Coordinates of C-alpha atoms in Angstrom, one line a residue:
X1 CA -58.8 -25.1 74.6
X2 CA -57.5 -27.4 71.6
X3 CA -55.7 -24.8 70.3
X4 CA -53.3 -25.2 73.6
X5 CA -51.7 -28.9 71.8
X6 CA -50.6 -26.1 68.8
X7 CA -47.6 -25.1 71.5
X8 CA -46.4 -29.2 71.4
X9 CA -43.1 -28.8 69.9
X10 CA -43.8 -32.2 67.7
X11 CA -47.8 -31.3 66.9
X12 CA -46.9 -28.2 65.9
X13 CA -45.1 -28.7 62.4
X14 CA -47.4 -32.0 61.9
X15 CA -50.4 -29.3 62.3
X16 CA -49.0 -27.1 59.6
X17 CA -47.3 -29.9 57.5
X18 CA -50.6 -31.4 57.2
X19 CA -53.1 -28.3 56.6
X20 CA -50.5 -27.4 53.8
X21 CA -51.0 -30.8 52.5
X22 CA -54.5 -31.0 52.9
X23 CA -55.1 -27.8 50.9
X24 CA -53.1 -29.4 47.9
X25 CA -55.6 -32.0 48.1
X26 CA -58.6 -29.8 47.5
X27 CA -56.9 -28.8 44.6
X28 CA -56.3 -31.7 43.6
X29 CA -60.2 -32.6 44.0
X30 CA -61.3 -29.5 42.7
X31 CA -59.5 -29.5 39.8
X32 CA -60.3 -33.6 39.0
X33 CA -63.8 -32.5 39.1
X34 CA -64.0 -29.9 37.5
X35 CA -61.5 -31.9 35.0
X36 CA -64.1 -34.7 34.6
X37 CA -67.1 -32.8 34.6
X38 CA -65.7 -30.5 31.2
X39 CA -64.6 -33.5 29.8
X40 CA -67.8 -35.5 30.1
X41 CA -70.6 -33.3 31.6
X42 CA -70.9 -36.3 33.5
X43 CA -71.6 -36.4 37.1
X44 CA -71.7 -39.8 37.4
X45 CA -68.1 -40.4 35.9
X46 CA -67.0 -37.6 38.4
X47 CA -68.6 -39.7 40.8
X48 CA -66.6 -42.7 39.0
X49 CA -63.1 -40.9 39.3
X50 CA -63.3 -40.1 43.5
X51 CA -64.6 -43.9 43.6
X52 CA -60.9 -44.6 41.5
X53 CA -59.3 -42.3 44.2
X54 CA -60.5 -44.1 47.2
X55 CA -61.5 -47.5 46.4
X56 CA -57.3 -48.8 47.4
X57 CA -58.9 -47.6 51.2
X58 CA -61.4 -50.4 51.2
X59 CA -59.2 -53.2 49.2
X60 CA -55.8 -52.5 51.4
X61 CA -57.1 -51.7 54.5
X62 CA -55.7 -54.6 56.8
X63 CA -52.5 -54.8 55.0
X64 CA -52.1 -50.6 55.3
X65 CA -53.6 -50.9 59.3
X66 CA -50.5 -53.8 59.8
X67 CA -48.5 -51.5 58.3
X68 CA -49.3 -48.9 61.1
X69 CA -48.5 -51.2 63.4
X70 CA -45.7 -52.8 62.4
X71 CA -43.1 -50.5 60.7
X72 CA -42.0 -47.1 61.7
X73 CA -45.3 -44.7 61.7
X74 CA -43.3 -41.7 60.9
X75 CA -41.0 -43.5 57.8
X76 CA -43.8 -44.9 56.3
X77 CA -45.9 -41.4 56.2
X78 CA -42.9 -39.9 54.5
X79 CA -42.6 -42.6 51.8
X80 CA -46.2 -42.7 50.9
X81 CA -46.2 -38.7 50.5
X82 CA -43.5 -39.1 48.2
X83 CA -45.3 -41.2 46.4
X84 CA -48.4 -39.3 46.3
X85 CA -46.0 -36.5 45.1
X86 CA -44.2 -38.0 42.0
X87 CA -47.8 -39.4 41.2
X88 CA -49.8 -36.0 41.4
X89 CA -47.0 -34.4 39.4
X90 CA -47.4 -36.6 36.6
X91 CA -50.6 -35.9 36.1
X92 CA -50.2 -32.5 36.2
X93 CA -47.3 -32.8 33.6
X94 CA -49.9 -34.7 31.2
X95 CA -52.1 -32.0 31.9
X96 CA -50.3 -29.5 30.9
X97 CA -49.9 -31.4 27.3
X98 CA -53.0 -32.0 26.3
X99 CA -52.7 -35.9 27.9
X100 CA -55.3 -36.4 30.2
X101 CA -58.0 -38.4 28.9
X102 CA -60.8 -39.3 31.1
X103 CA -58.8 -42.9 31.5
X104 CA -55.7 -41.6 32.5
X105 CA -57.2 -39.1 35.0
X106 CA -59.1 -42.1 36.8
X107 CA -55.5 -44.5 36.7
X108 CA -53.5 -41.8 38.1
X109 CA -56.1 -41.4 40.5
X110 CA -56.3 -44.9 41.7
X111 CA -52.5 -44.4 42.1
X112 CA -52.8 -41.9 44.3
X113 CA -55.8 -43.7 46.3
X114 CA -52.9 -46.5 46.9
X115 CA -50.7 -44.0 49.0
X116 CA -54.0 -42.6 50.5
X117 CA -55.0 -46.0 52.1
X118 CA -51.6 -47.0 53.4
X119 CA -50.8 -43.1 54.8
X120 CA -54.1 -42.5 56.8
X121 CA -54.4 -45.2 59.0
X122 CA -50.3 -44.0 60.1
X123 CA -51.1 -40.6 60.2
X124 CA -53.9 -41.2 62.7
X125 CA -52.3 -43.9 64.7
X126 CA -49.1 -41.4 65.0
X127 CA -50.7 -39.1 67.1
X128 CA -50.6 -40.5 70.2
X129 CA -47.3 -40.5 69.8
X130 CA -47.0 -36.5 69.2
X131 CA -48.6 -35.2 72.3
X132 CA -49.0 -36.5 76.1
X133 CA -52.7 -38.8 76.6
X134 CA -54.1 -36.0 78.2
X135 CA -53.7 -34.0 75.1
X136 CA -54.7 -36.5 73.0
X137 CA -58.7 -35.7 72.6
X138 CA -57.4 -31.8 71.5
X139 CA -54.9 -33.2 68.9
X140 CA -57.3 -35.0 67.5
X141 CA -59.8 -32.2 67.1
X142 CA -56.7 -29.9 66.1
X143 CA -56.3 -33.0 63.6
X144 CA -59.3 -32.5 62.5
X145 CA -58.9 -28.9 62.2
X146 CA -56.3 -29.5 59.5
X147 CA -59.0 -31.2 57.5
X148 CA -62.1 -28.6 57.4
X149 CA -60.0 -25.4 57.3
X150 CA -58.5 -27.1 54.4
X151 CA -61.6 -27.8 53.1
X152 CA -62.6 -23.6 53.6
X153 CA -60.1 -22.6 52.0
X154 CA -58.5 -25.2 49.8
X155 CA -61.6 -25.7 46.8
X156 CA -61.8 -21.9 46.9
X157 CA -57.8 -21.1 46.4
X158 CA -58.1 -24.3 43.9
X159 CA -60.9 -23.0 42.1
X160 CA -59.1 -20.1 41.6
X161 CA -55.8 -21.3 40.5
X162 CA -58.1 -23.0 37.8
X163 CA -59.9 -20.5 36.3
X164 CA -56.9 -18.2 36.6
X165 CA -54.1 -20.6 35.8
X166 CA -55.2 -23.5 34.4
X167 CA -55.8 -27.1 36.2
X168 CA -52.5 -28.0 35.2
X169 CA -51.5 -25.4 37.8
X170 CA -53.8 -27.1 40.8
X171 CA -52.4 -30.6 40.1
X172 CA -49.2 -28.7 39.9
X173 CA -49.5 -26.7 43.7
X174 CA -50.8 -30.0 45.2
X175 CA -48.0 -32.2 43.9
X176 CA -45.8 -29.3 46.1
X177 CA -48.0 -29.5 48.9
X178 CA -46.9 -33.1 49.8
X179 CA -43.5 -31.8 50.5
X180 CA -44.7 -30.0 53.3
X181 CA -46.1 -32.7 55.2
X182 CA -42.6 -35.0 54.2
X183 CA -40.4 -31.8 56.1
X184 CA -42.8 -31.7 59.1
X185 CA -42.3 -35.6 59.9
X186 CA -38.6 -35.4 59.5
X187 CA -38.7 -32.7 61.8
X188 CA -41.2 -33.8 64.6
X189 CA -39.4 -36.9 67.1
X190 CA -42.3 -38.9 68.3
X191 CA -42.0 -40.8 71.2
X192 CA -41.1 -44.2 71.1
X193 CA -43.8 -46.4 71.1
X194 CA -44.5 -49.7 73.4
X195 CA -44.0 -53.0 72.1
X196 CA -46.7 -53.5 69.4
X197 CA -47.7 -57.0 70.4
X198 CA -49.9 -57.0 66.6
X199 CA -46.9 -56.9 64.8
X200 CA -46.0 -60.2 64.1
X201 CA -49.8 -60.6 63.4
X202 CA -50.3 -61.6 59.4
X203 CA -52.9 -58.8 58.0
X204 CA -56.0 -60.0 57.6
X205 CA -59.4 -58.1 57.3
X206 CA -61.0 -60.7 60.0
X207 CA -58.9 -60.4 62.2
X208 CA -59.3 -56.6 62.5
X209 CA -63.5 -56.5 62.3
X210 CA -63.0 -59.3 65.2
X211 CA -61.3 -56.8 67.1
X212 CA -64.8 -54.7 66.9
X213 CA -66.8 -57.8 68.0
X214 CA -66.9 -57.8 71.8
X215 CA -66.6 -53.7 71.1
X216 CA -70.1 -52.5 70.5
X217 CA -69.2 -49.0 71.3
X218 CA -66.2 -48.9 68.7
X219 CA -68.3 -50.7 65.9
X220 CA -71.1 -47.7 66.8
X221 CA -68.9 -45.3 66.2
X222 CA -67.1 -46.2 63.2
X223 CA -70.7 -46.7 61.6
X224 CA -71.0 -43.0 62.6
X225 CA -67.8 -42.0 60.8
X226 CA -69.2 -43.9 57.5
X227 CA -72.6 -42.2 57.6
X228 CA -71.1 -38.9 58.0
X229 CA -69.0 -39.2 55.0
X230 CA -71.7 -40.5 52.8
X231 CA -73.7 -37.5 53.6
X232 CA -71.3 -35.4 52.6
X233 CA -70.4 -36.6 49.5
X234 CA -72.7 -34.5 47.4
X235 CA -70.4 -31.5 48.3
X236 CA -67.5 -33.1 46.3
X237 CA -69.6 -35.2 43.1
X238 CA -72.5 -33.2 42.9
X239 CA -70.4 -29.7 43.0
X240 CA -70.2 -29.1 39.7
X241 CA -73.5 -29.6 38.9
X242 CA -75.6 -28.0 41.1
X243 CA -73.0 -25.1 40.4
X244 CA -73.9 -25.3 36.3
X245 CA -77.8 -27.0 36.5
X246 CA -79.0 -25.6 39.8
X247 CA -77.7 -22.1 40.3
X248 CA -76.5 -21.6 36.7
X249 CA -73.5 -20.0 37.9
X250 CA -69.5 -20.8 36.2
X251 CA -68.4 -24.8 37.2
X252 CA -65.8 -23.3 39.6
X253 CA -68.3 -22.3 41.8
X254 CA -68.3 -25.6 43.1
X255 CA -65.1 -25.0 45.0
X256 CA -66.9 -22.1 46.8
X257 CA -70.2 -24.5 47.6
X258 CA -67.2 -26.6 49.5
X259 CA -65.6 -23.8 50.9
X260 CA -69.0 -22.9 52.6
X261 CA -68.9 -26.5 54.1
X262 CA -65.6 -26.0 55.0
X263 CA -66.5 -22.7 56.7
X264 CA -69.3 -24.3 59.1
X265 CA -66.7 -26.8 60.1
X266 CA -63.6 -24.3 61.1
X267 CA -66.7 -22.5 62.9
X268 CA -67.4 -25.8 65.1
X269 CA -63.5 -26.4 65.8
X270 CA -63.8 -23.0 67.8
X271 CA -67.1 -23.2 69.7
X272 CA -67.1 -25.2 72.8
X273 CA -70.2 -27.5 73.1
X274 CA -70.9 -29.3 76.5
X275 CA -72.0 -32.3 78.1
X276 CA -69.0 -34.6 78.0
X277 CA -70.6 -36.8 79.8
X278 CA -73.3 -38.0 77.6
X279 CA -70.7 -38.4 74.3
X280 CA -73.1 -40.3 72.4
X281 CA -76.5 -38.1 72.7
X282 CA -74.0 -35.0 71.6
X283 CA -73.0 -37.0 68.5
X284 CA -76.5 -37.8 67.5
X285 CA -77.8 -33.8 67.6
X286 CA -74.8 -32.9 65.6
X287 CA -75.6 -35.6 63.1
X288 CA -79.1 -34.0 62.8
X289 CA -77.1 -31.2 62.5
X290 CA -75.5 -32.3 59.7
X291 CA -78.1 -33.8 57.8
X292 CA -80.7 -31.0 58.2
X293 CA -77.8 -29.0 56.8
X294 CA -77.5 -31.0 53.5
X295 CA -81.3 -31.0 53.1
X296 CA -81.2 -27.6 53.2
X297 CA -78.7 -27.0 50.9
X298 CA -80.6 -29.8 48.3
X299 CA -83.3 -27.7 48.9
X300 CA -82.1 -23.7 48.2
X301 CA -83.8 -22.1 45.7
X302 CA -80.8 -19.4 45.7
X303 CA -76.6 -19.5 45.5
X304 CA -76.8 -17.3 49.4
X305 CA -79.1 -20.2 50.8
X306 CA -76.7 -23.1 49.7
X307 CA -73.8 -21.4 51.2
X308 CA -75.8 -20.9 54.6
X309 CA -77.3 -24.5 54.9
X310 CA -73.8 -26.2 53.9
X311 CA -71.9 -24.2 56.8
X312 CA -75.0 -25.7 59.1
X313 CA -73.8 -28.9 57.8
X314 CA -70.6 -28.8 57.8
X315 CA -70.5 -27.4 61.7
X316 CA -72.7 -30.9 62.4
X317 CA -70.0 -32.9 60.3
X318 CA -67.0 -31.9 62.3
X319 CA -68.5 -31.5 66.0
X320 CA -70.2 -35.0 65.3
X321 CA -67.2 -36.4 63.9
X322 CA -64.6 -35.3 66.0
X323 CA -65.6 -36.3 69.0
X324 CA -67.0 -40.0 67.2
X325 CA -62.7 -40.2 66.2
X326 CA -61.8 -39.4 69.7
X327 CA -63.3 -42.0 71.6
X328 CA -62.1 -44.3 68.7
X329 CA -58.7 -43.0 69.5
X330 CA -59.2 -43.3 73.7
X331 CA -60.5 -46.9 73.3
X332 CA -57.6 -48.7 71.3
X333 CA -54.5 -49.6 72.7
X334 CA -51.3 -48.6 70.8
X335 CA -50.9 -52.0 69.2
X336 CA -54.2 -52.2 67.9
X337 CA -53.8 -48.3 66.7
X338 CA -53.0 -48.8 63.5
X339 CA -55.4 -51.8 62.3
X340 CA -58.5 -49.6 64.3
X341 CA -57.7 -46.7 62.4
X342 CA -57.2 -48.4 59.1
X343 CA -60.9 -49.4 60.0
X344 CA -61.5 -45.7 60.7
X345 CA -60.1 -44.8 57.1
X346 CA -62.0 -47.5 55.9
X347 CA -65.4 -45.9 57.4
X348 CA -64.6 -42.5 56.5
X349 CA -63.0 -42.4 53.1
X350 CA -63.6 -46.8 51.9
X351 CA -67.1 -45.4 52.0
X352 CA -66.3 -42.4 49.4
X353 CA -66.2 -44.7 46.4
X354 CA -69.4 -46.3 47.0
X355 CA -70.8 -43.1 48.1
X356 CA -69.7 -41.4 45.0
X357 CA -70.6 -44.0 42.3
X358 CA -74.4 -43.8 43.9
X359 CA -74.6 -40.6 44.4
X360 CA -73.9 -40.0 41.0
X361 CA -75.8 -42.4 39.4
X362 CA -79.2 -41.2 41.7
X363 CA -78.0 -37.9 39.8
X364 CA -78.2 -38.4 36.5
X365 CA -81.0 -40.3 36.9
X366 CA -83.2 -38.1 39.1
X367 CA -81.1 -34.5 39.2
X368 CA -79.0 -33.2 41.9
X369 CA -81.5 -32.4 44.4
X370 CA -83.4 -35.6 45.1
X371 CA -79.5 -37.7 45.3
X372 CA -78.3 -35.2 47.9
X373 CA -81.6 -35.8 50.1
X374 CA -80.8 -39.7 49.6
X375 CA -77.5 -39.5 50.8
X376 CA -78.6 -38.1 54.1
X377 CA -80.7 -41.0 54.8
X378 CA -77.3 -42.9 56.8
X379 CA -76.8 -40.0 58.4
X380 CA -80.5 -39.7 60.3
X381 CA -80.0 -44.0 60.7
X382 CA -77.1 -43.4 62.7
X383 CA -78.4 -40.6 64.9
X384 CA -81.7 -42.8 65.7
X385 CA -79.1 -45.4 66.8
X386 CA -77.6 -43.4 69.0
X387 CA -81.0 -41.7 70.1
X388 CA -82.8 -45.3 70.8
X389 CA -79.8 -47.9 71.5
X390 CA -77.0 -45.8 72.3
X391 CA -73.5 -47.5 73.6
X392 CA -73.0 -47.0 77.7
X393 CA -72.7 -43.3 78.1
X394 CA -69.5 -42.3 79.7
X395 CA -67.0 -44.4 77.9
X396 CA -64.2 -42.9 76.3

């Protein structure tokens, strides 16, 4: 069972540190959102703002994935949560005054995007360090874990604190959040790593996609990771809409249309599926999974429906996922870690800003509905890859 790597003493506090911090961050979405959207009705600059908060992923991606590799993993999480900290609580303080225009809500967030890109590749790279190899596949579904049951309960708690506090109050609680993941590090003592023979290496984006070259099976599944996070993109940008145009309920409700997501995926972390041996055909169902899922939901004629077809989705998401970021993880060695995951963190949250700025522009220029369905067309690309050409079964 994954849940067994929760008695680790060092995976232990990064597990909570990082679900604590994970929630802020739904608030912090939420609330931008939501922010956005009342400022604009705009889905499109919503879409604009999450494309501010991820688009440092894509620019500084070799020089964060050297980073990983060549400074102190654990050091360099803690400075970059600090960061994220003093920047998030800005922007909560301007809230809270009556300062945040639509410009300074998209600077603060490309800010924060800038401690984003250079903390993910080292908090997946660190992992290995956290838990023996044999554990590694259940810390990184664990990992995981910290993400989805953040994302069931964090928009929900956030879209509270919103229409019951104020969005001050969300940028506020997430700004706080960061702290929890800064105590966890300086409490966990990961083992020391080997010589990281990429360290001396000067960061350069060619240098890591030629790492990927001779690696079909690692380029495969890093296209995976990017089509799954395309797909569900709509859940974030297109919340507020379908909230207010589709179901004609309150904007907040879009935290509750991610929570549903969010739900499906703590539901997946929990049931065992089978067939380890055939990795990739496993990884293409729950793709279909996942994108049958978010055609459903674009799709619902009812509030009840959307919830049900987004927790279909969101158990494809993570099952697919998880196991895509596990044989990543099983197919690097350590002094490649960090540049490979920076990749990763490329694929899964470089492809956000794109992923946004489309989706909301096929949004306000054909409605809610018909973007979500688009989104969903990498999705069903990758699982016919996997279906028709798939990598060599087995390896891992």
């Amino acid at each position: 069972s994954a849940l067994g790597v929760l008695r680790e003493r060092n995976f232990a506090p990064f597990f909570v540190g990082n679900l604590l911090s994970n929630c802020g961050t739904w608030f912090q979405n939420i609330a931008q959102a939501l922010l956005i959207y009342r400022l604009t009705q705009s889905s499109f600059l919503v879409g604009v703002a999450n494309f501010a908060q991820f688009a440092a992923v894509i620019l500084l991606a070799p020089w964060a994935g050297a980073a990983a590799d060549r400074f102190d993993r654990r050091r360099l999480i803690v400075a970059t949560q600090v960061g994220a900290a003093l920047v998030t609580g800005a922007l909560a303080a301007l809230a809270a005054f009556g300062a945040d225009s639509v410009a300074v809500v998209i600077g603060l967030a490309l800010l924060l995007g800038i401690t984003t890109a250079f903390a993910t590749p080292a908090l997946q790279a660190v992992l290995p360090a956290l838990v023996p190899r044999e554990e590694l596949g259940a810390a990184v579904a664990m990992n995981s874990v910290t993400f989805n049951l953040a994302r069931a309960i964090g928009p929900v708690a956030g879209a509270l604190v919103v229409a019951r506090l104020g969005i001050p109050w969300a940028f506020g609680l997430n700004a706080l959040s960061y702290l929890a993941l800064i105590v966890a590090m300086l409490v966990v003592t990961p083992h020391p790593p080997p010589e990281r023979e990429g360290a001396k290496e000067k960061p350069r984006l060619r240098d890591s996609l030629r790492m990927l070259g001779a690696r079909r099976d690692l380029a495969v599944l890093l296209g995976v990771v990017a089509a799954v996070s395309i797909a569900l993109d709509p859940v974030t940008t297109l919340g507020p809409a379908f909230a207010t145009r589709v179901f004609h309920h309150s904007d907040t409700v879009a935290g509750y249309l991610i929570g549903a997501f969010g739900v499906g995926a703590v539901t997946a972390s929990v049931v065992p599926l089978g067939h380890p041996h055939r990795p990739y055909r496993l990884i293409a169902t729950m793709l279909g999974l996942l994108g049958t899922g978010m055609v459903g939901f674009a799709f619902s004629p009812v509030l009840g429906a959307a919830y049900a077809a987004l927790a279909v989705a969101g158990f494809g998401y993570l099952s697919g996922q998880t196991r895509a970021t596990t044989l990543l993880q099983l197919g690097v060695e350590d002094h490649e870690r960090g540049r490979i995951m920076a990749l990763w963190s490329m694929a899964f949250l470089g492809s956000r800003p794109v992923a946004s700025l489309l989706d909301g522009a096929i949004a306000s220029a054909a409605g809610p509905r018909v973007a979500t369905v688009a989104m969903t067309v990498p999705v069903f690309a990758a699982m016919g890859v996997l279906l028709l050409r798939p990598p060599r079964e087995g390896t891992s």
